Amino acid sequence: MDREVYQKFNQSIYREQLSNGLKVQLLPMEGYHKTYAILTADFGSIDNHFIPYHQKEAITVPDGVAHFLEHKMFEKKDHDAFDLFGKLGADSNAFTSFTQTSYLFSTTSNLHENLDVLLDFVQDPYFTSETVKKEQGIIGQEIQMYEDDPSWRLYLGILGNLYPKDPMRIDIAGTVESISHITPEILMDSYRTFYQPTNMNLFLVGRLDPEETMSWIKQNQEQKIFAPAETPQRLFSLNDPTAHDVIPFRSLTMDIVRPKVMVGLRGTKQFDDGKERLHYKLAIDLLLDVLFDDTSDNYLRLYNNETLDDTFSYNFEMQRGFHFAYFSSDTDQMERFADEVIDILESADQQIEAARTRFEGIKKAELGRLIGLLDSPEAIANRYAGDLFAGASLMDEIATLETITIDDLYQVAKEFITPQGISVYQVVPQHQ
Amino acid sequence: MDREVYQKFNQSIYREQLSNGLKVQLLPMEGYHKTYAILTADFGSIDNHFIPYHQKEAITVPDGVAHFLEHKMFEKKDHDAFDLFGKLGADSNAFTSFTQTSYLFSTTSNLHENLDVLLDFVQDPYFTSETVKKEQGIIGQEIQMYEDDPSWRLYLGILGNLYPKDPMRIDIAGTVESISHITPEILMDSYRTFYQPTNMNLFLVGRLDPEETMSWIKQNQEQKIFAPAETPQRLFSLNDPTAHDVIPFRSLTMDIVRPKVMVGLRGTKQFDDGKERLHYKLAIDLLLDVLFDDTSDNYLRLYNNETLDDTFSYNFEMQRGFHFAYFSSDTDQMERFADEVIDILESADQQIEAARTRFEGIKKAELGRLIGLLDSPEAIANRYAGDLFAGASLMDEIATLETITIDDLYQVAKEFITPQGISVYQVVPQHQ
């Protein structure tokens, strides 16, 4: 078991890759009452085209398989894993993103028993035609419910503009049509390919004894027989890495009162390693704060002339294989909002220069925010993005953020902001 | 400065009431990076009828004044308090409920400077006709936005059924009409009456040195001159304490896909002191888990016959002067859902008896959940309900919860569940 000490934060991470390939990380937190555990498979909604485990021909699975599989994993022949956690006093949950599926629990008691439940239910697939059919109804309703939500439609709309031929344009849960094609066989192919221990990692944070907990995990894993490891053969690649396929504008009408608009920005940079990628991500986070945070001249000007309101938000998302930013607000001036945001992005160089005196404050505020997350076991574990960022933990993120200078902002702005990467999506009230 | 030691949890709370009347509580947490501070005025949306400070005649203020005042406090003549926090690296926020208004920040740096900002902006009112007018537009839009949200309409709908003549039936933010009547004078009357230090408390949790922080707070307060204290004269009382005025059923049509239904239950018990009230609240929380949590036979049966789905939730709310529970789900069988929930409530006695073996597990799970909250400075501070529960902190809640037996459940079920307290509200799709 390796131990990495973060002297500055008075914390240590214990790491080990088990003989079956599972990567385990433990971060004990002195004085805490709760433990949080999260088990992640490197498999998300965009992984819909791959060569299944021990087969030769590539298959394309229906949109929404990763999320469907997440739902089905909890259900076993004669029980539901949720109930087992409940009886042991733990809260459990799961979520699926574009590129990962995670199962988690938090508890103040019976840590090791709950760990067994987690490892056992995720490592024991059970699918029947009947339960698959029932789930198609449940998830179908969930998908329809989201369709009523204008904010969700706005987000999916901009993704459809930014990635018109790539799987990110589809709801992570798929469509009512696509999930109707899911079968137990498709679930099993996906499971065997992506739920191998080599393709998963387990992160525990909070109240725990690293030695005892690691040996408990090993004991659980050593009792099981796993098929020989085989690296998953994904066939995902962006249809057009240059982003020239971005659709510049689309608009949707819904029965709402306030119009909504989102500007999207798709990046095209490729990365050689996760450290470089992390540096880029953190620099872009700072860049967006410089341009748009609520102390910026831009924000105050647009707020005061009612181009945006308190619903304004922006975010940068970076996942395996792609990254993008978005900026949105409710506004009665949808076109003006989009024009202004695009102007600001395209004049980033001057904006950075003008923000020279604000930069250190912005960086300090962002550092403060990340340091604050050190108090949250959930945040530390959920923020961990595995190989994407070369295994960097929150403590490594903080150390990387500290090295970023205002000159880095010019550099990432140049790389990230290109005219062909920009797009606008609107959700417009019916009666306007 | 008093110190209360919670040996079992290895924590202490330091308490002092300052000479101006402000109640201060400090809970240092070893090893934490963040500090969370929350300053609360005992003034919420139901406090719309009172004798203003130093006056003789009672006034009725427009609905939404407490929330409006919260918004206006941040704005000063030449700056906005949000910006001051931002520059000092803190995140700040505020919220208003039926019975309180709270201002808060969290920070990993400049704790004392941020504390000054908090105390100074909340203790320095500044209202002009112009800024009040502008805010009427902003809050008006916020109110309209909520009106588009079917879940919010469902919740407000059941409150309107349970309290048809009391202020809880009105949105905490008021109505577009009611806030149009707010003036700087009304804000100032409300401020002087309810923002007296004697009517406020300050709670700090996380990284802090109790001695240093308390003396910093005192220094801040001693520099200021406060008007003589005067106990706020509220004239709120329930129109019908027996709950015979409850409207049993109403229904609303909206443009949604899935029907929504909520069952409400209004309690009528009066309490002599906060300790008794806390015991009652925690017993009811357990009672509702026994009847409805996702390991109960009731839940499983209703889930399997599709009377409810994953959107099912229930909650018990207890505030100054009133308390109620609600149970809701999206469902295609709205009447059946309501009938089943009411049946379960009205047969609580048999239900408790049948759950005798589950009771200890449910209690342990709830204890585990509360103990887990001890890791969250925000949760500890936000959960603090001041005088309502006789000054009980989260640690006191845990101790009280431990004493609750299954016999207490029979008792609170008898007191809480009465036919006249039950009501149903539906939000129905247009095209059904």
mmCIF file with all atom_site columns, N, CA, C and O in Angstrom, chain A residues 9 32-34 83 108 134 138 141 145 148 255 257-258 303-304 309 311 330 368 371-372 374-375, chain B residues 9 32-34 108 134 138 141 145 148 255 257-258 303-304 309 311 330 368 371-372 374-375:
data_model
loop_
_atom_site.group_PDB
_atom_site.id
_atom_site.type_symbol
_atom_site.label_atom_id
_atom_site.label_alt_id
_atom_site.label_comp_id
_atom_site.label_asym_id
_atom_site.label_entity_id
_atom_site.label_seq_id
_atom_site.pdbx_PDB_ins_code
_atom_site.Cartn_x
_atom_site.Cartn_y
_atom_site.Cartn_z
_atom_site.occupancy
_atom_site.B_iso_or_equiv
_atom_site.pdbx_formal_charge
_atom_site.auth_seq_id
_atom_site.auth_comp_id
_atom_site.auth_asym_id
_atom_site.auth_atom_id
_atom_site.pdbx_PDB_model_num
ATOM 1   N N  . PHE A 1 9   ? -1.871  19.999 4.180   1.00 0.00 ? 9   PHE A N  1
ATOM 2   C CA . PHE A 1 9   ? -3.274  19.856 4.569   1.00 0.00 ? 9   PHE A CA 1
ATOM 3   C C  . PHE A 1 9   ? -3.441  18.828 5.677   1.00 0.00 ? 9   PHE A C  1
ATOM 4   O O  . PHE A 1 9   ? -4.550  18.464 6.031   1.00 0.00 ? 9   PHE A O  1
ATOM 5   N N  . TYR A 1 32  ? -13.803 12.899 11.991  1.00 0.00 ? 32  TYR A N  1
ATOM 6   C CA . TYR A 1 32  ? -15.064 12.803 11.253  1.00 0.00 ? 32  TYR A CA 1
ATOM 7   C C  . TYR A 1 32  ? -15.884 11.607 11.728  1.00 0.00 ? 32  TYR A C  1
ATOM 8   O O  . TYR A 1 32  ? -15.337 10.617 12.224  1.00 0.00 ? 32  TYR A O  1
ATOM 9   N N  . HIS A 1 33  ? -17.176 11.697 11.533  1.00 0.00 ? 33  HIS A N  1
ATOM 10  C CA . HIS A 1 33  ? -18.087 10.646 11.983  1.00 0.00 ? 33  HIS A CA 1
ATOM 11  C C  . HIS A 1 33  ? -18.551 9.765  10.837  1.00 0.00 ? 33  HIS A C  1
ATOM 12  O O  . HIS A 1 33  ? -19.016 8.656  11.033  1.00 0.00 ? 33  HIS A O  1
ATOM 13  N N  . LYS A 1 34  ? -18.456 10.266 9.626   1.00 0.00 ? 34  LYS A N  1
ATOM 14  C CA . LYS A 1 34  ? -19.059 9.613  8.476   1.00 0.00 ? 34  LYS A CA 1
ATOM 15  C C  . LYS A 1 34  ? -17.967 9.078  7.564   1.00 0.00 ? 34  LYS A C  1
ATOM 16  O O  . LYS A 1 34  ? -16.865 9.606  7.516   1.00 0.00 ? 34  LYS A O  1
ATOM 17  N N  . ASP A 1 83  ? -31.999 -1.875 -0.147  1.00 0.00 ? 83  ASP A N  1
ATOM 18  C CA . ASP A 1 83  ? -32.517 -2.322 1.144   1.00 0.00 ? 83  ASP A CA 1
ATOM 19  C C  . ASP A 1 83  ? -31.403 -2.795 2.070   1.00 0.00 ? 83  ASP A C  1
ATOM 20  O O  . ASP A 1 83  ? -31.448 -2.561 3.281   1.00 0.00 ? 83  ASP A O  1
ATOM 21  N N  . THR A 1 108 ? -22.405 6.106  9.030   1.00 0.00 ? 108 THR A N  1
ATOM 22  C CA . THR A 1 108 ? -21.691 6.345  10.279  1.00 0.00 ? 108 THR A CA 1
ATOM 23  C C  . THR A 1 108 ? -21.530 5.053  11.081  1.00 0.00 ? 108 THR A C  1
ATOM 24  O O  . THR A 1 108 ? -21.050 5.078  12.200  1.00 0.00 ? 108 THR A O  1
ATOM 25  N N  . LYS A 1 134 ? -39.635 -4.017 -17.227 1.00 0.00 ? 134 LYS A N  1
ATOM 26  C CA . LYS A 1 134 ? -40.205 -3.109 -16.230 1.00 0.00 ? 134 LYS A CA 1
ATOM 27  C C  . LYS A 1 134 ? -39.390 -1.804 -16.155 1.00 0.00 ? 134 LYS A C  1
ATOM 28  O O  . LYS A 1 134 ? -39.946 -0.712 -16.077 1.00 0.00 ? 134 LYS A O  1
ATOM 29  N N  . ILE A 1 138 ? -40.022 2.478  -16.285 1.00 0.00 ? 138 ILE A N  1
ATOM 30  C CA . ILE A 1 138 ? -39.614 3.444  -15.254 1.00 0.00 ? 138 ILE A CA 1
ATOM 31  C C  . ILE A 1 138 ? -38.707 4.519  -15.837 1.00 0.00 ? 138 ILE A C  1
ATOM 32  O O  . ILE A 1 138 ? -38.924 5.719  -15.654 1.00 0.00 ? 138 ILE A O  1
ATOM 33  N N  . GLN A 1 141 ? -40.432 6.948  -18.236 1.00 0.00 ? 141 GLN A N  1
ATOM 34  C CA . GLN A 1 141 ? -41.138 8.035  -17.539 1.00 0.00 ? 141 GLN A CA 1
ATOM 35  C C  . GLN A 1 141 ? -40.173 9.130  -17.091 1.00 0.00 ? 141 GLN A C  1
ATOM 36  O O  . GLN A 1 141 ? -40.463 10.317 -17.182 1.00 0.00 ? 141 GLN A O  1
ATOM 37  N N  . MET A 1 145 ? -40.187 13.030 -18.071 1.00 0.00 ? 145 MET A N  1
ATOM 38  C CA . MET A 1 145 ? -40.269 14.066 -17.057 1.00 0.00 ? 145 MET A CA 1
ATOM 39  C C  . MET A 1 145 ? -39.236 15.160 -17.316 1.00 0.00 ? 145 MET A C  1
ATOM 40  O O  . MET A 1 145 ? -39.526 16.345 -17.232 1.00 0.00 ? 145 MET A O  1
ATOM 41  N N  . ASP A 1 148 ? -40.003 17.916 -19.782 1.00 0.00 ? 148 ASP A N  1
ATOM 42  C CA . ASP A 1 148 ? -40.826 19.054 -19.359 1.00 0.00 ? 148 ASP A CA 1
ATOM 43  C C  . ASP A 1 148 ? -39.978 20.198 -18.799 1.00 0.00 ? 148 ASP A C  1
ATOM 44  O O  . ASP A 1 148 ? -40.509 21.269 -18.525 1.00 0.00 ? 148 ASP A O  1
ATOM 45  N N  . ASP A 1 255 ? -43.788 26.092 -23.449 1.00 0.00 ? 255 ASP A N  1
ATOM 46  C CA . ASP A 1 255 ? -44.790 26.860 -22.715 1.00 0.00 ? 255 ASP A CA 1
ATOM 47  C C  . ASP A 1 255 ? -44.203 27.396 -21.410 1.00 0.00 ? 255 ASP A C  1
ATOM 48  O O  . ASP A 1 255 ? -44.467 26.865 -20.326 1.00 0.00 ? 255 ASP A O  1
ATOM 49  N N  . VAL A 1 257 ? -42.596 31.205 -19.254 1.00 0.00 ? 257 VAL A N  1
ATOM 50  C CA . VAL A 1 257 ? -42.836 32.644 -19.167 1.00 0.00 ? 257 VAL A CA 1
ATOM 51  C C  . VAL A 1 257 ? -41.585 33.439 -19.558 1.00 0.00 ? 257 VAL A C  1
ATOM 52  O O  . VAL A 1 257 ? -41.632 34.363 -20.351 1.00 0.00 ? 257 VAL A O  1
ATOM 53  N N  . ARG A 1 258 ? -40.440 33.059 -18.986 1.00 0.00 ? 258 ARG A N  1
ATOM 54  C CA . ARG A 1 258 ? -39.213 33.812 -19.243 1.00 0.00 ? 258 ARG A CA 1
ATOM 55  C C  . ARG A 1 258 ? -38.368 33.110 -20.300 1.00 0.00 ? 258 ARG A C  1
ATOM 56  O O  . ARG A 1 258 ? -38.065 31.926 -20.169 1.00 0.00 ? 258 ARG A O  1
ATOM 57  N N  . TYR A 1 303 ? -25.779 43.011 -16.031 1.00 0.00 ? 303 TYR A N  1
ATOM 58  C CA . TYR A 1 303 ? -26.830 42.928 -15.011 1.00 0.00 ? 303 TYR A CA 1
ATOM 59  C C  . TYR A 1 303 ? -27.595 44.246 -14.970 1.00 0.00 ? 303 TYR A C  1
ATOM 60  O O  . TYR A 1 303 ? -28.830 44.267 -14.982 1.00 0.00 ? 303 TYR A O  1
ATOM 61  N N  . ASN A 1 304 ? -26.864 45.349 -14.950 1.00 0.00 ? 304 ASN A N  1
ATOM 62  C CA . ASN A 1 304 ? -27.520 46.651 -14.813 1.00 0.00 ? 304 ASN A CA 1
ATOM 63  C C  . ASN A 1 304 ? -28.350 47.033 -16.031 1.00 0.00 ? 304 ASN A C  1
ATOM 64  O O  . ASN A 1 304 ? -29.381 47.683 -15.896 1.00 0.00 ? 304 ASN A O  1
ATOM 65  N N  . ASP A 1 309 ? -29.850 38.198 -15.636 1.00 0.00 ? 309 ASP A N  1
ATOM 66  C CA . ASP A 1 309 ? -30.364 38.383 -14.276 1.00 0.00 ? 309 ASP A CA 1
ATOM 67  C C  . ASP A 1 309 ? -29.720 37.365 -13.334 1.00 0.00 ? 309 ASP A C  1
ATOM 68  O O  . ASP A 1 309 ? -28.709 36.742 -13.676 1.00 0.00 ? 309 ASP A O  1
ATOM 69  N N  . THR A 1 311 ? -30.287 34.496 -12.642 1.00 0.00 ? 311 THR A N  1
ATOM 70  C CA . THR A 1 311 ? -30.193 33.107 -13.114 1.00 0.00 ? 311 THR A CA 1
ATOM 71  C C  . THR A 1 311 ? -28.923 32.890 -13.947 1.00 0.00 ? 311 THR A C  1
ATOM 72  O O  . THR A 1 311 ? -28.661 31.770 -14.364 1.00 0.00 ? 311 THR A O  1
ATOM 73  N N  . ASP A 1 330 ? -31.821 33.472 -18.015 1.00 0.00 ? 330 ASP A N  1
ATOM 74  C CA . ASP A 1 330 ? -33.138 33.929 -18.426 1.00 0.00 ? 330 ASP A CA 1
ATOM 75  C C  . ASP A 1 330 ? -32.968 35.394 -18.845 1.00 0.00 ? 330 ASP A C  1
ATOM 76  O O  . ASP A 1 330 ? -32.274 36.146 -18.170 1.00 0.00 ? 330 ASP A O  1
ATOM 77  N N  . GLY A 1 368 ? -9.536  29.369 -2.212  1.00 0.00 ? 368 GLY A N  1
ATOM 78  C CA . GLY A 1 368 ? -10.317 29.269 -0.980  1.00 0.00 ? 368 GLY A CA 1
ATOM 79  C C  . GLY A 1 368 ? -11.466 28.293 -1.135  1.00 0.00 ? 368 GLY A C  1
ATOM 80  O O  . GLY A 1 368 ? -11.738 27.481 -0.253  1.00 0.00 ? 368 GLY A O  1
ATOM 81  N N  . ILE A 1 371 ? -10.056 24.787 -1.147  1.00 0.00 ? 371 ILE A N  1
ATOM 82  C CA . ILE A 1 371 ? -9.598  24.400 0.195   1.00 0.00 ? 371 ILE A CA 1
ATOM 83  C C  . ILE A 1 371 ? -10.809 24.091 1.075   1.00 0.00 ? 371 ILE A C  1
ATOM 84  O O  . ILE A 1 371 ? -10.787 23.139 1.855   1.00 0.00 ? 371 ILE A O  1
ATOM 85  N N  . GLY A 1 372 ? -11.868 24.853 0.914   1.00 0.00 ? 372 GLY A N  1
ATOM 86  C CA . GLY A 1 372 ? -13.101 24.586 1.660   1.00 0.00 ? 372 GLY A CA 1
ATOM 87  C C  . GLY A 1 372 ? -13.654 23.194 1.368   1.00 0.00 ? 372 GLY A C  1
ATOM 88  O O  . GLY A 1 372 ? -14.218 22.541 2.244   1.00 0.00 ? 372 GLY A O  1
ATOM 89  N N  . LEU A 1 374 ? -12.063 20.593 1.042   1.00 0.00 ? 374 LEU A N  1
ATOM 90  C CA . LEU A 1 374 ? -11.324 19.582 1.813   1.00 0.00 ? 374 LEU A CA 1
ATOM 91  C C  . LEU A 1 374 ? -12.105 19.138 3.047   1.00 0.00 ? 374 LEU A C  1
ATOM 92  O O  . LEU A 1 374 ? -11.816 18.095 3.622   1.00 0.00 ? 374 LEU A O  1
ATOM 93  N N  . ASP A 1 375 ? -13.078 19.936 3.487   1.00 0.00 ? 375 ASP A N  1
ATOM 94  C CA . ASP A 1 375 ? -13.893 19.562 4.646   1.00 0.00 ? 375 ASP A CA 1
ATOM 95  C C  . ASP A 1 375 ? -15.016 18.611 4.272   1.00 0.00 ? 375 ASP A C  1
ATOM 96  O O  . ASP A 1 375 ? -15.760 18.162 5.140   1.00 0.00 ? 375 ASP A O  1
ATOM 97  N N  . PHE B 1 9   ? -19.155 13.433 21.491  1.00 0.00 ? 9   PHE B N  1
ATOM 98  C CA . PHE B 1 9   ? -18.825 13.812 20.114  1.00 0.00 ? 9   PHE B CA 1
ATOM 99  C C  . PHE B 1 9   ? -17.523 14.606 20.054  1.00 0.00 ? 9   PHE B C  1
ATOM 100 O O  . PHE B 1 9   ? -17.140 15.091 19.001  1.00 0.00 ? 9   PHE B O  1
ATOM 101 N N  . TYR B 1 32  ? -10.646 21.251 10.522  1.00 0.00 ? 32  TYR B N  1
ATOM 102 C CA . TYR B 1 32  ? -11.419 21.782 9.395   1.00 0.00 ? 32  TYR B CA 1
ATOM 103 C C  . TYR B 1 32  ? -10.739 23.016 8.811   1.00 0.00 ? 32  TYR B C  1
ATOM 104 O O  . TYR B 1 32  ? -10.000 23.715 9.491   1.00 0.00 ? 32  TYR B O  1
ATOM 105 N N  . HIS B 1 33  ? -11.025 23.260 7.544   1.00 0.00 ? 33  HIS B N  1
ATOM 106 C CA . HIS B 1 33  ? -10.404 24.369 6.821   1.00 0.00 ? 33  HIS B CA 1
ATOM 107 C C  . HIS B 1 33  ? -11.342 25.565 6.678   1.00 0.00 ? 33  HIS B C  1
ATOM 108 O O  . HIS B 1 33  ? -10.928 26.652 6.415   1.00 0.00 ? 33  HIS B O  1
ATOM 109 N N  . LYS B 1 34  ? -12.640 25.291 6.800   1.00 0.00 ? 34  LYS B N  1
ATOM 110 C CA . LYS B 1 34  ? -13.635 26.291 6.470   1.00 0.00 ? 34  LYS B CA 1
ATOM 111 C C  . LYS B 1 34  ? -14.343 26.750 7.738   1.00 0.00 ? 34  LYS B C  1
ATOM 112 O O  . LYS B 1 34  ? -14.449 26.003 8.703   1.00 0.00 ? 34  LYS B O  1
ATOM 113 N N  . THR B 1 108 ? -12.518 30.293 3.905   1.00 0.00 ? 108 THR B N  1
ATOM 114 C CA . THR B 1 108 ? -11.306 29.628 4.403   1.00 0.00 ? 108 THR B CA 1
ATOM 115 C C  . THR B 1 108 ? -10.235 30.660 4.734   1.00 0.00 ? 108 THR B C  1
ATOM 116 O O  . THR B 1 108 ? -9.112  30.290 5.051   1.00 0.00 ? 108 THR B O  1
ATOM 117 N N  . LYS B 1 134 ? -36.807 49.227 -7.924  1.00 0.00 ? 134 LYS B N  1
ATOM 118 C CA . LYS B 1 134 ? -36.069 48.292 -8.769  1.00 0.00 ? 134 LYS B CA 1
ATOM 119 C C  . LYS B 1 134 ? -36.259 46.852 -8.256  1.00 0.00 ? 134 LYS B C  1
ATOM 120 O O  . LYS B 1 134 ? -36.475 45.923 -9.020  1.00 0.00 ? 134 LYS B O  1
ATOM 121 N N  . ILE B 1 138 ? -37.390 42.946 -9.748  1.00 0.00 ? 138 ILE B N  1
ATOM 122 C CA . ILE B 1 138 ? -36.573 41.724 -9.667  1.00 0.00 ? 138 ILE B CA 1
ATOM 123 C C  . ILE B 1 138 ? -37.331 40.608 -8.953  1.00 0.00 ? 138 ILE B C  1
ATOM 124 O O  . ILE B 1 138 ? -37.432 39.483 -9.436  1.00 0.00 ? 138 ILE B O  1
ATOM 125 N N  . GLN B 1 141 ? -40.307 39.168 -10.882 1.00 0.00 ? 141 GLN B N  1
ATOM 126 C CA . GLN B 1 141 ? -39.917 38.151 -11.861 1.00 0.00 ? 141 GLN B CA 1
ATOM 127 C C  . GLN B 1 141 ? -39.663 36.805 -11.193 1.00 0.00 ? 141 GLN B C  1
ATOM 128 O O  . GLN B 1 141 ? -40.026 35.746 -11.708 1.00 0.00 ? 141 GLN B O  1
ATOM 129 N N  . MET B 1 145 ? -41.505 33.296 -11.905 1.00 0.00 ? 145 MET B N  1
ATOM 130 C CA . MET B 1 145 ? -40.758 32.112 -12.318 1.00 0.00 ? 145 MET B CA 1
ATOM 131 C C  . MET B 1 145 ? -41.209 30.894 -11.511 1.00 0.00 ? 145 MET B C  1
ATOM 132 O O  . MET B 1 145 ? -41.408 29.819 -12.048 1.00 0.00 ? 145 MET B O  1
ATOM 133 N N  . ASP B 1 148 ? -44.259 28.951 -12.554 1.00 0.00 ? 148 ASP B N  1
ATOM 134 C CA . ASP B 1 148 ? -44.163 27.968 -13.634 1.00 0.00 ? 148 ASP B CA 1
ATOM 135 C C  . ASP B 1 148 ? -43.825 26.577 -13.113 1.00 0.00 ? 148 ASP B C  1
ATOM 136 O O  . ASP B 1 148 ? -43.826 25.613 -13.869 1.00 0.00 ? 148 ASP B O  1
ATOM 137 N N  . ASP B 1 255 ? -49.900 22.792 -17.539 1.00 0.00 ? 255 ASP B N  1
ATOM 138 C CA . ASP B 1 255 ? -49.434 22.125 -18.748 1.00 0.00 ? 255 ASP B CA 1
ATOM 139 C C  . ASP B 1 255 ? -48.239 21.223 -18.427 1.00 0.00 ? 255 ASP B C  1
ATOM 140 O O  . ASP B 1 255 ? -47.090 21.564 -18.685 1.00 0.00 ? 255 ASP B O  1
ATOM 141 N N  . VAL B 1 257 ? -46.927 16.799 -17.898 1.00 0.00 ? 257 VAL B N  1
ATOM 142 C CA . VAL B 1 257 ? -47.172 15.462 -18.434 1.00 0.00 ? 257 VAL B CA 1
ATOM 143 C C  . VAL B 1 257 ? -47.647 14.496 -17.346 1.00 0.00 ? 257 VAL B C  1
ATOM 144 O O  . VAL B 1 257 ? -48.628 13.784 -17.515 1.00 0.00 ? 257 VAL B O  1
ATOM 145 N N  . ARG B 1 258 ? -46.946 14.494 -16.186 1.00 0.00 ? 258 ARG B N  1
ATOM 146 C CA . ARG B 1 258 ? -47.299 13.554 -15.120 1.00 0.00 ? 258 ARG B CA 1
ATOM 147 C C  . ARG B 1 258 ? -48.129 14.260 -14.037 1.00 0.00 ? 258 ARG B C  1
ATOM 148 O O  . ARG B 1 258 ? -47.720 15.302 -13.536 1.00 0.00 ? 258 ARG B O  1
ATOM 149 N N  . TYR B 1 303 ? -45.419 1.091  -4.337  1.00 0.00 ? 303 TYR B N  1
ATOM 150 C CA . TYR B 1 303 ? -44.475 1.204  -5.443  1.00 0.00 ? 303 TYR B CA 1
ATOM 151 C C  . TYR B 1 303 ? -44.764 0.122  -6.477  1.00 0.00 ? 303 TYR B C  1
ATOM 152 O O  . TYR B 1 303 ? -44.849 0.386  -7.666  1.00 0.00 ? 303 TYR B O  1
ATOM 153 N N  . ASN B 1 304 ? -44.953 -1.084 -5.990  1.00 0.00 ? 304 ASN B N  1
ATOM 154 C CA . ASN B 1 304 ? -45.148 -2.203 -6.923  1.00 0.00 ? 304 ASN B CA 1
ATOM 155 C C  . ASN B 1 304 ? -46.475 -2.139 -7.669  1.00 0.00 ? 304 ASN B C  1
ATOM 156 O O  . ASN B 1 304 ? -46.552 -2.547 -8.823  1.00 0.00 ? 304 ASN B O  1
ATOM 157 N N  . ASP B 1 309 ? -44.193 6.523  -7.343  1.00 0.00 ? 309 ASP B N  1
ATOM 158 C CA . ASP B 1 309 ? -42.946 6.185  -8.030  1.00 0.00 ? 309 ASP B CA 1
ATOM 159 C C  . ASP B 1 309 ? -41.760 6.818  -7.296  1.00 0.00 ? 309 ASP B C  1
ATOM 160 O O  . ASP B 1 309 ? -41.900 7.255  -6.153  1.00 0.00 ? 309 ASP B O  1
ATOM 161 N N  . THR B 1 311 ? -40.475 9.525  -7.331  1.00 0.00 ? 311 THR B N  1
ATOM 162 C CA . THR B 1 311 ? -40.629 10.918 -6.896  1.00 0.00 ? 311 THR B CA 1
ATOM 163 C C  . THR B 1 311 ? -41.311 11.019 -5.536  1.00 0.00 ? 311 THR B C  1
ATOM 164 O O  . THR B 1 311 ? -41.447 12.115 -4.995  1.00 0.00 ? 311 THR B O  1
ATOM 165 N N  . ASP B 1 330 ? -45.556 11.952 -8.008  1.00 0.00 ? 330 ASP B N  1
ATOM 166 C CA . ASP B 1 330 ? -46.135 11.898 -9.344  1.00 0.00 ? 330 ASP B CA 1
ATOM 167 C C  . ASP B 1 330 ? -46.856 10.559 -9.432  1.00 0.00 ? 330 ASP B C  1
ATOM 168 O O  . ASP B 1 330 ? -46.329 9.542  -8.969  1.00 0.00 ? 330 ASP B O  1
ATOM 169 N N  . GLY B 1 368 ? -27.936 7.550  12.775  1.00 0.00 ? 368 GLY B N  1
ATOM 170 C CA . GLY B 1 368 ? -26.762 7.566  11.907  1.00 0.00 ? 368 GLY B CA 1
ATOM 171 C C  . GLY B 1 368 ? -26.757 8.788  11.000  1.00 0.00 ? 368 GLY B C  1
ATOM 172 O O  . GLY B 1 368 ? -25.726 9.428  10.804  1.00 0.00 ? 368 GLY B O  1
ATOM 173 N N  . ILE B 1 371 ? -25.909 11.819 13.103  1.00 0.00 ? 371 ILE B N  1
ATOM 174 C CA . ILE B 1 371 ? -24.489 11.803 13.482  1.00 0.00 ? 371 ILE B CA 1
ATOM 175 C C  . ILE B 1 371 ? -23.632 12.196 12.277  1.00 0.00 ? 371 ILE B C  1
ATOM 176 O O  . ILE B 1 371 ? -22.654 12.931 12.396  1.00 0.00 ? 371 ILE B O  1
ATOM 177 N N  . GLY B 1 372 ? -24.032 11.733 11.089  1.00 0.00 ? 372 GLY B N  1
ATOM 178 C CA . GLY B 1 372 ? -23.307 12.113 9.873   1.00 0.00 ? 372 GLY B CA 1
ATOM 179 C C  . GLY B 1 372 ? -23.306 13.622 9.649   1.00 0.00 ? 372 GLY B C  1
ATOM 180 O O  . GLY B 1 372 ? -22.333 14.180 9.145   1.00 0.00 ? 372 GLY B O  1
ATOM 181 N N  . LEU B 1 374 ? -22.943 15.815 11.798  1.00 0.00 ? 374 LEU B N  1
ATOM 182 C CA . LEU B 1 374 ? -21.927 16.443 12.638  1.00 0.00 ? 374 LEU B CA 1
ATOM 183 C C  . LEU B 1 374 ? -20.666 16.788 11.847  1.00 0.00 ? 374 LEU B C  1
ATOM 184 O O  . LEU B 1 374 ? -19.858 17.601 12.280  1.00 0.00 ? 374 LEU B O  1
ATOM 185 N N  . ASP B 1 375 ? -20.484 16.152 10.679  1.00 0.00 ? 375 ASP B N  1
ATOM 186 C CA . ASP B 1 375 ? -19.313 16.461 9.841   1.00 0.00 ? 375 ASP B CA 1
ATOM 187 C C  . ASP B 1 375 ? -19.535 17.703 8.995   1.00 0.00 ? 375 ASP B C  1
ATOM 188 O O  . ASP B 1 375 ? -18.627 18.120 8.285   1.00 0.00 ? 375 ASP B O  1
#
